[in-house]
Structure formats: C-alpha cells, structure tokens
Amino acid sequence: MMIVMMILISGCYGQGSDESDYAGSVTEEVREVQKIDYVQVPYTQLLYTKTSPEFTWEFRSIERLDPDIQQLYDDSVNMAPGGWVLKETDQEIYILVSGGQLPSAQGFRIASVKMAREQTGNEKDHLYITLASQEDDGTEGYPGQASVTSLVNIPKSGLPDGAVIHGVSMTGVD
C-alpha cells in the first residue's frame, strides 16, 4: 500500500495596531491518502462481433446463448464506445463492451477487468475495463468501418465482497 502525503500550507496576515509587527500564522495539515487497491475480476468472453452495412463477422466461445441475452446483445451492437450491463441474473452479470466504429481490419481485446478491493467512496461498485487494439482478426479484407462489440459474463462470485456493478468505465481503444 502506497501512502501519499499532502501538505496544505495556508497563511494569514493579521492587521494589528502596530503595522511593523507581523502577526501571521502558518498552518500545516498533513493528510494520508491511500492508493486504491484493485483486484482482477474474472470474466468469460462469449461473443465478439463486427457489424457494418456490408458484413457481419462473429466469433462465439459458446454454441448457444440464452435467447433473451442474445436479443439484448443484437439490439445493442451499434452502441457508442463504452461498457453497459445488459442483464443480471442471480449468478452472473452480462456486459456489452463496445469499441465503437473502427476500420474493418481493426478490433480490440480485453486487457483487464477490475474493481476496487474495498468498496468505499467514489470507487464503490464501479467496474473498470481496459481494452487493447488488435489487428488482423479475420476481417482484414472487408471494406469500410464496423461497429466492434463483445459480450462478456462475470460471475458474481468473482466480485469483491459486497460489490455490485452500478457503473462501468472503459479505456484503451481510440
């Protein structure tokens, strides 16, 4: 655990009857700020899709997906870049990860999925997804741009104690 020390120095000048006297004070406040400890969250990539007016290209890691989840995914493949919870069951959470519109030969891979180990403050119940650019994944000969999306599921047992997902932040694809 890394501790960062912040020092706040404030001064004030007091106006007294004797102008030659300096009636000032300096106050120092030392506050400890803890670096947030993140844990990797396990996930399974179920679908990876590139969709454009000219083509649809898809990779599936499972043969069959629940029809409700498949329909939610199909309805969302043209979303702006970001991550969204599509559906939550008693055991798992299904998240759509969108890289937005990319050239057809480009895509992304998920580099990490993490949450704060201790669910407090602004980090409470927030999932962080980091993407990395990827090329030549089978669509290098296709024309134009495509909406690139992925569907992942996260077992609730893989989340930090007491965590639920109320927000998703994503970084990594331009």
XYZ file of C-alpha atoms in Angstrom:
174
model
C 0.000 0.000 0.000
C 1.422 3.348 -1.006
C 0.774 6.393 1.168
C 0.927 9.850 -0.342
C 1.456 12.798 1.981
C -0.251 16.059 1.103
C 0.754 19.269 2.827
C -1.558 22.227 2.832
C 0.062 25.487 3.853
C -2.097 28.488 4.497
C -1.104 31.819 5.866
C -2.916 34.798 7.182
C -1.759 38.271 7.959
C -3.348 39.903 10.957
C -3.839 43.636 10.984
C -2.808 44.929 14.395
C -2.411 48.420 15.791
C 1.315 48.242 15.221
C 1.896 47.929 11.464
C 5.555 46.998 11.970
C 4.658 43.821 13.810
C 3.999 40.769 11.683
C 1.059 38.956 13.133
C 0.934 35.991 10.812
C 0.474 32.328 11.206
C 1.210 29.315 9.121
C -0.796 26.161 9.449
C 0.254 22.804 8.125
C -2.165 19.976 7.629
C -0.873 16.530 6.843
C -3.342 14.096 5.427
C -2.793 10.494 4.378
C -4.252 9.434 1.059
C -4.315 5.733 0.268
C -3.704 4.340 -3.178
C -6.681 2.270 -4.266
C -6.066 -1.471 -4.398
C -7.733 -3.083 -7.435
C -8.452 -6.764 -7.989
C -8.844 -8.521 -11.311
C -12.397 -9.643 -11.959
C -12.795 -12.975 -13.775
C -14.841 -12.888 -16.975
C -15.642 -15.027 -19.995
C -15.902 -13.546 -23.472
C -18.998 -15.083 -25.049
C -19.288 -13.154 -28.327
C -17.132 -10.835 -30.406
C -18.843 -9.143 -33.347
C -18.046 -6.722 -36.143
C -21.119 -5.278 -37.824
C -21.354 -2.926 -40.812
C -23.869 -2.356 -43.610
C -21.708 -4.615 -45.828
C -20.995 -7.532 -43.471
C -21.360 -9.159 -40.068
C -18.465 -11.158 -38.655
C -18.807 -13.015 -35.368
C -16.755 -15.193 -33.047
C -18.571 -17.278 -30.423
C -16.981 -19.040 -27.491
C -20.241 -20.850 -26.756
C -22.574 -22.655 -29.114
C -25.860 -21.359 -27.751
C -26.718 -18.271 -25.748
C -29.900 -17.599 -23.785
C -32.329 -16.041 -26.356
C -33.084 -13.011 -24.128
C -29.401 -12.190 -23.727
C -28.767 -12.770 -27.448
C -31.593 -10.344 -28.325
C -30.288 -7.683 -25.897
C -26.837 -8.031 -27.456
C -28.144 -7.914 -31.037
C -30.134 -4.757 -30.221
C -27.019 -3.070 -28.795
C -24.200 -3.853 -31.272
C -24.214 -0.293 -32.647
C -23.710 1.404 -29.282
C -21.158 4.171 -28.779
C -17.855 3.126 -27.181
C -18.255 2.033 -23.577
C -19.475 -0.762 -21.365
C -23.048 -1.498 -20.287
C -24.700 -4.066 -18.081
C -27.187 -5.851 -20.368
C -28.611 -8.315 -17.885
C -28.039 -9.560 -14.369
C -29.064 -12.966 -13.039
C -28.678 -14.476 -9.581
C -25.285 -15.914 -10.529
C -23.774 -13.669 -13.218
C -23.735 -10.323 -14.963
C -23.727 -9.900 -18.763
C -21.873 -6.845 -20.054
C -21.704 -5.397 -23.555
C -18.278 -3.912 -24.348
C -18.267 -1.620 -27.391
C -15.182 -0.292 -29.151
C -17.391 1.866 -31.389
C -16.786 2.274 -35.119
C -13.355 1.007 -36.183
C -11.734 0.191 -39.543
C -12.785 -3.338 -40.516
C -9.246 -4.740 -40.079
C -9.007 -3.402 -36.522
C -10.609 -4.584 -33.335
C -9.867 -4.908 -29.655
C -9.106 -7.417 -26.971
C -9.952 -7.038 -23.304
C -6.716 -6.370 -21.437
C -8.216 -6.233 -17.938
C -11.417 -6.099 -15.930
C -11.048 -4.869 -12.361
C -12.777 -3.350 -9.334
C -11.571 -1.714 -6.146
C -10.887 -4.368 -3.496
C -12.580 -2.294 -0.798
C -15.915 -0.903 -1.913
C -15.858 2.626 -0.478
C -16.048 6.201 -1.727
C -16.136 7.022 -5.434
C -14.789 3.568 -6.328
C -17.792 1.768 -4.842
C -19.442 -0.669 -7.232
C -17.599 0.585 -10.313
C -16.115 -1.777 -12.916
C -13.048 -0.729 -14.925
C -12.433 -2.325 -18.329
C -9.203 -1.729 -20.246
C -9.066 -2.570 -23.952
C -6.077 -3.016 -26.237
C -6.129 -2.504 -30.006
C -5.883 -5.593 -32.142
C -5.457 -6.048 -35.909
C -5.885 -8.870 -38.439
C -8.537 -10.865 -36.649
C -10.109 -12.328 -39.775
C -11.680 -9.196 -41.251
C -8.687 -7.509 -42.897
C -10.213 -7.905 -46.396
C -13.598 -6.424 -45.533
C -14.444 -2.877 -46.676
C -15.064 0.236 -44.578
C -15.701 0.506 -40.889
C -17.600 -1.720 -38.490
C -19.122 -1.471 -35.064
C -16.978 -3.733 -32.858
C -18.586 -5.238 -29.752
C -18.084 -8.040 -27.290
C -20.335 -9.777 -24.792
C -18.768 -10.936 -21.539
C -20.203 -12.526 -18.457
C -18.874 -12.051 -14.962
C -19.695 -14.485 -12.167
C -20.955 -12.601 -9.117
C -18.748 -14.862 -7.003
C -15.728 -13.221 -8.704
C -16.588 -9.718 -7.482
C -15.103 -8.244 -4.287
C -17.178 -8.895 -1.151
C -20.413 -6.909 -1.188
C -19.812 -5.411 -4.629
C -22.444 -4.944 -7.299
C -21.876 -3.172 -10.606
C -23.514 0.256 -10.768
C -21.108 1.827 -13.255
C -18.653 0.807 -15.954
C -15.666 2.825 -17.204
C -13.693 1.797 -20.229
C -10.360 2.935 -21.659
C -7.972 1.803 -24.326
C -9.410 1.995 -27.855
C -9.026 5.266 -29.771
